[in-house]
Amino acid sequence: MKKIISLFSLVMVLLFGSCIEQNYPIWEGAEVEFQDAVVLTPVPGQTFPRVTVANTVGAVNLQVNLVARQRPNDETITYRIVPENTTAVQGTDFNVSGSFVIPANESFGRVTIDVLNTGAVGGFVDLMVELEGNAEILPSQNYKQVQVRITRPNPPVED
């Protein structure tokens, strides 16, 4: 008898539970975000993460995620260097273009920073990159900034 009641209860749950209409809201917006800002812990006391590279690395590619449906056309996204959190000098420590492309039917793009080899001068410089988006795709407010710290080796010690 217990088996019959258990089976009947299971059938009733499946029968009535599967007929519930579920209208989940669907977000239709479009944003871009730095992958490093999503997966790395922010700098203590700040809202952005820091990626550290040597001045001999050449180029740094920061992945940018498109948080939206893939687009049928290429999307050009702009970004800027934030002067308040930047000590690096463009043309001396790095070069950037200010924009990049997320190809059609793709979910990712890359901000490329050309890190210039300033030699063994010691210390480090910081570079803050902030996504600006375009007319249709806005930057994610929580994940739009990444700071790149460019380390420079100390000069050789003379005997």
PDB file of C-alpha atoms in Angstrom:
ATOM      1  CA  MET A   1       0.000   0.000   0.000  1.00  0.00           C
ATOM      2  CA  LYS A   2       2.881   2.373   0.821  1.00  0.00           C
ATOM      3  CA  LYS A   3       4.362   1.744  -2.628  1.00  0.00           C
ATOM      4  CA  ILE A   4       1.095   2.621  -4.331  1.00  0.00           C
ATOM      5  CA  ILE A   5       0.754   5.863  -2.338  1.00  0.00           C
ATOM      6  CA  SER A   6       4.387   6.774  -3.037  1.00  0.00           C
ATOM      7  CA  LEU A   7       4.014   6.121  -6.761  1.00  0.00           C
ATOM      8  CA  PHE A   8       0.716   8.012  -6.889  1.00  0.00           C
ATOM      9  CA  SER A   9       2.309  10.968  -5.071  1.00  0.00           C
ATOM     10  CA  LEU A  10       5.274  10.979  -7.475  1.00  0.00           C
ATOM     11  CA  VAL A  11       2.977  10.886 -10.505  1.00  0.00           C
ATOM     12  CA  MET A  12       0.871  13.744  -9.132  1.00  0.00           C
ATOM     13  CA  VAL A  13       3.940  15.895  -8.430  1.00  0.00           C
ATOM     14  CA  LEU A  14       5.293  15.328 -11.934  1.00  0.00           C
ATOM     15  CA  LEU A  15       1.904  15.901 -13.516  1.00  0.00           C
ATOM     16  CA  PHE A  16       1.014  19.113 -11.730  1.00  0.00           C
ATOM     17  CA  GLY A  17       4.536  20.430 -11.177  1.00  0.00           C
ATOM     18  CA  SER A  18       5.471  20.333 -14.827  1.00  0.00           C
ATOM     19  CA  CYS A  19       2.539  22.475 -15.941  1.00  0.00           C
ATOM     20  CA  ILE A  20       3.615  25.638 -14.130  1.00  0.00           C
ATOM     21  CA  GLU A  21       4.330  28.424 -16.588  1.00  0.00           C
ATOM     22  CA  GLN A  22       7.656  30.028 -15.752  1.00  0.00           C
ATOM     23  CA  ASN A  23       8.150  33.531 -17.101  1.00  0.00           C
ATOM     24  CA  TYR A  24      11.688  34.460 -16.182  1.00  0.00           C
ATOM     25  CA  PRO A  25      12.734  38.003 -17.045  1.00  0.00           C
ATOM     26  CA  ILE A  26      15.224  38.209 -19.906  1.00  0.00           C
ATOM     27  CA  TRP A  27      17.795  40.977 -19.825  1.00  0.00           C
ATOM     28  CA  GLU A  28      18.072  42.613 -23.240  1.00  0.00           C
ATOM     29  CA  GLY A  29      20.915  45.049 -22.514  1.00  0.00           C
ATOM     30  CA  ALA A  30      24.472  45.000 -23.832  1.00  0.00           C
ATOM     31  CA  GLU A  31      27.653  45.662 -21.846  1.00  0.00           C
ATOM     32  CA  VAL A  32      31.375  45.084 -22.086  1.00  0.00           C
ATOM     33  CA  GLU A  33      33.604  44.109 -19.178  1.00  0.00           C
ATOM     34  CA  PHE A  34      37.235  43.217 -18.582  1.00  0.00           C
ATOM     35  CA  GLN A  35      37.683  39.512 -17.876  1.00  0.00           C
ATOM     36  CA  ASP A  36      40.440  40.355 -15.375  1.00  0.00           C
ATOM     37  CA  ALA A  37      38.042  42.644 -13.493  1.00  0.00           C
ATOM     38  CA  VAL A  38      35.593  39.743 -13.194  1.00  0.00           C
ATOM     39  CA  VAL A  39      38.021  37.040 -12.033  1.00  0.00           C
ATOM     40  CA  LEU A  40      40.747  38.919 -10.106  1.00  0.00           C
ATOM     41  CA  THR A  41      40.423  40.364  -6.624  1.00  0.00           C
ATOM     42  CA  PRO A  42      40.388  44.180  -6.521  1.00  0.00           C
ATOM     43  CA  VAL A  43      43.354  46.108  -5.166  1.00  0.00           C
ATOM     44  CA  PRO A  44      42.787  46.640  -1.408  1.00  0.00           C
ATOM     45  CA  GLY A  45      40.699  49.784  -0.915  1.00  0.00           C
ATOM     46  CA  GLN A  46      39.905  50.080  -4.639  1.00  0.00           C
ATOM     47  CA  THR A  47      37.229  48.788  -7.011  1.00  0.00           C
ATOM     48  CA  PHE A  48      39.601  47.566  -9.740  1.00  0.00           C
ATOM     49  CA  PRO A  49      42.126  44.721 -10.033  1.00  0.00           C
ATOM     50  CA  ARG A  50      45.785  45.073 -10.965  1.00  0.00           C
ATOM     51  CA  VAL A  51      47.685  43.022 -13.523  1.00  0.00           C
ATOM     52  CA  THR A  52      51.467  43.122 -13.124  1.00  0.00           C
ATOM     53  CA  VAL A  53      53.771  42.722 -16.129  1.00  0.00           C
ATOM     54  CA  ALA A  54      57.471  43.293 -16.790  1.00  0.00           C
ATOM     55  CA  ASN A  55      58.578  46.060 -19.132  1.00  0.00           C
ATOM     56  CA  THR A  56      60.128  43.362 -21.328  1.00  0.00           C
ATOM     57  CA  VAL A  57      56.803  41.616 -22.063  1.00  0.00           C
ATOM     58  CA  GLY A  58      56.168  43.404 -25.366  1.00  0.00           C
ATOM     59  CA  ALA A  59      52.373  43.398 -25.603  1.00  0.00           C
ATOM     60  CA  VAL A  60      49.644  42.816 -23.036  1.00  0.00           C
ATOM     61  CA  ASN A  61      46.250  41.601 -24.242  1.00  0.00           C
ATOM     62  CA  LEU A  62      43.337  42.234 -21.896  1.00  0.00           C
ATOM     63  CA  GLN A  63      40.269  40.150 -22.752  1.00  0.00           C
ATOM     64  CA  VAL A  64      36.994  42.062 -22.948  1.00  0.00           C
ATOM     65  CA  ASN A  65      33.710  40.153 -22.679  1.00  0.00           C
ATOM     66  CA  LEU A  66      30.559  41.118 -24.543  1.00  0.00           C
ATOM     67  CA  VAL A  67      27.690  40.543 -22.101  1.00  0.00           C
ATOM     68  CA  ALA A  68      24.849  40.375 -24.614  1.00  0.00           C
ATOM     69  CA  ARG A  69      23.737  38.434 -27.627  1.00  0.00           C
ATOM     70  CA  GLN A  70      26.431  38.161 -30.247  1.00  0.00           C
ATOM     71  CA  ARG A  71      26.238  40.915 -32.841  1.00  0.00           C
ATOM     72  CA  PRO A  72      25.911  40.270 -36.606  1.00  0.00           C
ATOM     73  CA  ASN A  73      28.440  43.046 -37.344  1.00  0.00           C
ATOM     74  CA  ASP A  74      31.838  44.016 -35.964  1.00  0.00           C
ATOM     75  CA  GLU A  75      31.556  46.314 -32.944  1.00  0.00           C
ATOM     76  CA  THR A  76      34.240  48.951 -32.327  1.00  0.00           C
ATOM     77  CA  ILE A  77      34.586  49.650 -28.611  1.00  0.00           C
ATOM     78  CA  THR A  78      36.523  52.618 -27.232  1.00  0.00           C
ATOM     79  CA  TYR A  79      38.539  52.843 -24.042  1.00  0.00           C
ATOM     80  CA  ARG A  80      40.576  55.505 -22.331  1.00  0.00           C
ATOM     81  CA  ILE A  81      43.534  55.904 -20.030  1.00  0.00           C
ATOM     82  CA  VAL A  82      42.443  57.269 -16.641  1.00  0.00           C
ATOM     83  CA  PRO A  83      44.998  59.942 -15.670  1.00  0.00           C
ATOM     84  CA  GLU A  84      44.126  59.891 -11.939  1.00  0.00           C
ATOM     85  CA  ASN A  85      45.444  56.330 -11.505  1.00  0.00           C
ATOM     86  CA  THR A  86      48.175  56.395 -14.152  1.00  0.00           C
ATOM     87  CA  THR A  87      51.842  57.182 -13.652  1.00  0.00           C
ATOM     88  CA  ALA A  88      53.031  55.612 -16.919  1.00  0.00           C
ATOM     89  CA  VAL A  89      53.679  57.931 -19.855  1.00  0.00           C
ATOM     90  CA  GLN A  90      52.285  57.138 -23.302  1.00  0.00           C
ATOM     91  CA  GLY A  91      55.076  56.907 -25.858  1.00  0.00           C
ATOM     92  CA  THR A  92      57.659  56.263 -23.123  1.00  0.00           C
ATOM     93  CA  ASP A  93      56.242  53.343 -21.133  1.00  0.00           C
ATOM     94  CA  PHE A  94      53.380  52.160 -23.378  1.00  0.00           C
ATOM     95  CA  ASN A  95      51.336  52.746 -26.531  1.00  0.00           C
ATOM     96  CA  VAL A  96      47.592  52.163 -27.035  1.00  0.00           C
ATOM     97  CA  SER A  97      45.154  52.830 -29.863  1.00  0.00           C
ATOM     98  CA  GLY A  98      42.067  53.793 -27.819  1.00  0.00           C
ATOM     99  CA  SER A  99      39.753  51.280 -29.487  1.00  0.00           C
ATOM    100  CA  PHE A 100      39.432  47.612 -30.381  1.00  0.00           C
ATOM    101  CA  VAL A 101      36.979  45.432 -32.311  1.00  0.00           C
ATOM    102  CA  ILE A 102      34.729  42.634 -31.143  1.00  0.00           C
ATOM    103  CA  PRO A 103      34.316  40.631 -34.361  1.00  0.00           C
ATOM    104  CA  ALA A 104      30.862  39.714 -35.700  1.00  0.00           C
ATOM    105  CA  ASN A 105      29.340  36.640 -34.040  1.00  0.00           C
ATOM    106  CA  GLU A 106      31.970  36.681 -31.273  1.00  0.00           C
ATOM    107  CA  SER A 107      31.703  37.308 -27.540  1.00  0.00           C
ATOM    108  CA  PHE A 108      35.234  38.553 -26.888  1.00  0.00           C
ATOM    109  CA  GLY A 109      37.616  41.272 -27.961  1.00  0.00           C
ATOM    110  CA  ARG A 110      41.078  42.297 -26.778  1.00  0.00           C
ATOM    111  CA  VAL A 111      42.578  45.580 -25.650  1.00  0.00           C
ATOM    112  CA  THR A 112      46.228  45.480 -26.706  1.00  0.00           C
ATOM    113  CA  ILE A 113      48.755  47.520 -24.763  1.00  0.00           C
ATOM    114  CA  ASP A 114      52.226  47.751 -26.262  1.00  0.00           C
ATOM    115  CA  VAL A 115      54.601  47.850 -23.290  1.00  0.00           C
ATOM    116  CA  LEU A 116      57.839  49.601 -24.192  1.00  0.00           C
ATOM    117  CA  ASN A 117      61.116  48.382 -22.756  1.00  0.00           C
ATOM    118  CA  THR A 118      62.485  51.305 -20.759  1.00  0.00           C
ATOM    119  CA  GLY A 119      65.467  49.282 -19.596  1.00  0.00           C
ATOM    120  CA  ALA A 120      66.693  48.564 -16.103  1.00  0.00           C
ATOM    121  CA  VAL A 121      65.731  51.780 -14.321  1.00  0.00           C
ATOM    122  CA  GLY A 122      64.036  50.230 -11.282  1.00  0.00           C
ATOM    123  CA  GLY A 123      60.590  50.695  -9.788  1.00  0.00           C
ATOM    124  CA  PHE A 124      57.255  50.505 -11.555  1.00  0.00           C
ATOM    125  CA  VAL A 125      54.619  52.620 -13.274  1.00  0.00           C
ATOM    126  CA  ASP A 126      50.851  52.129 -13.312  1.00  0.00           C
ATOM    127  CA  LEU A 127      48.421  52.376 -16.209  1.00  0.00           C
ATOM    128  CA  MET A 128      44.633  52.508 -15.630  1.00  0.00           C
ATOM    129  CA  VAL A 129      42.484  51.396 -18.572  1.00  0.00           C
ATOM    130  CA  GLU A 130      38.729  52.101 -18.589  1.00  0.00           C
ATOM    131  CA  LEU A 131      36.178  50.840 -21.093  1.00  0.00           C
ATOM    132  CA  GLU A 132      33.870  53.465 -22.623  1.00  0.00           C
ATOM    133  CA  GLY A 133      31.824  51.299 -24.992  1.00  0.00           C
ATOM    134  CA  ASN A 134      29.993  52.711 -28.013  1.00  0.00           C
ATOM    135  CA  ALA A 135      26.519  54.055 -28.871  1.00  0.00           C
ATOM    136  CA  GLU A 136      24.827  50.660 -28.344  1.00  0.00           C
ATOM    137  CA  ILE A 137      27.107  48.846 -25.909  1.00  0.00           C
ATOM    138  CA  LEU A 138      27.827  50.412 -22.522  1.00  0.00           C
ATOM    139  CA  PRO A 139      30.647  49.562 -20.116  1.00  0.00           C
ATOM    140  CA  SER A 140      29.770  47.464 -17.077  1.00  0.00           C
ATOM    141  CA  GLN A 141      29.936  49.792 -14.088  1.00  0.00           C
ATOM    142  CA  ASN A 142      31.495  47.124 -11.856  1.00  0.00           C
ATOM    143  CA  TYR A 143      34.035  45.684 -14.294  1.00  0.00           C
ATOM    144  CA  LYS A 144      35.090  48.516 -16.604  1.00  0.00           C
ATOM    145  CA  GLN A 145      38.531  49.252 -15.127  1.00  0.00           C
ATOM    146  CA  VAL A 146      41.824  47.377 -14.902  1.00  0.00           C
ATOM    147  CA  GLN A 147      45.152  48.715 -13.754  1.00  0.00           C
ATOM    148  CA  VAL A 148      48.315  47.422 -15.404  1.00  0.00           C
ATOM    149  CA  ARG A 149      51.487  47.718 -13.310  1.00  0.00           C
ATOM    150  CA  ILE A 150      54.610  47.757 -15.452  1.00  0.00           C
ATOM    151  CA  THR A 151      57.648  46.700 -13.432  1.00  0.00           C
ATOM    152  CA  ARG A 152      61.134  47.781 -14.391  1.00  0.00           C
ATOM    153  CA  PRO A 153      64.151  45.837 -13.156  1.00  0.00           C
ATOM    154  CA  ASN A 154      66.734  47.557 -11.007  1.00  0.00           C
ATOM    155  CA  PRO A 155      69.918  48.670 -12.725  1.00  0.00           C
ATOM    156  CA  PRO A 156      72.896  46.330 -12.274  1.00  0.00           C
ATOM    157  CA  VAL A 157      74.964  46.965  -9.172  1.00  0.00           C
ATOM    158  CA  GLU A 158      78.474  48.130 -10.010  1.00  0.00           C
ATOM    159  CA  ASP A 159      81.331  46.625  -8.007  1.00  0.00           C
TER     160      ASP A 159
END
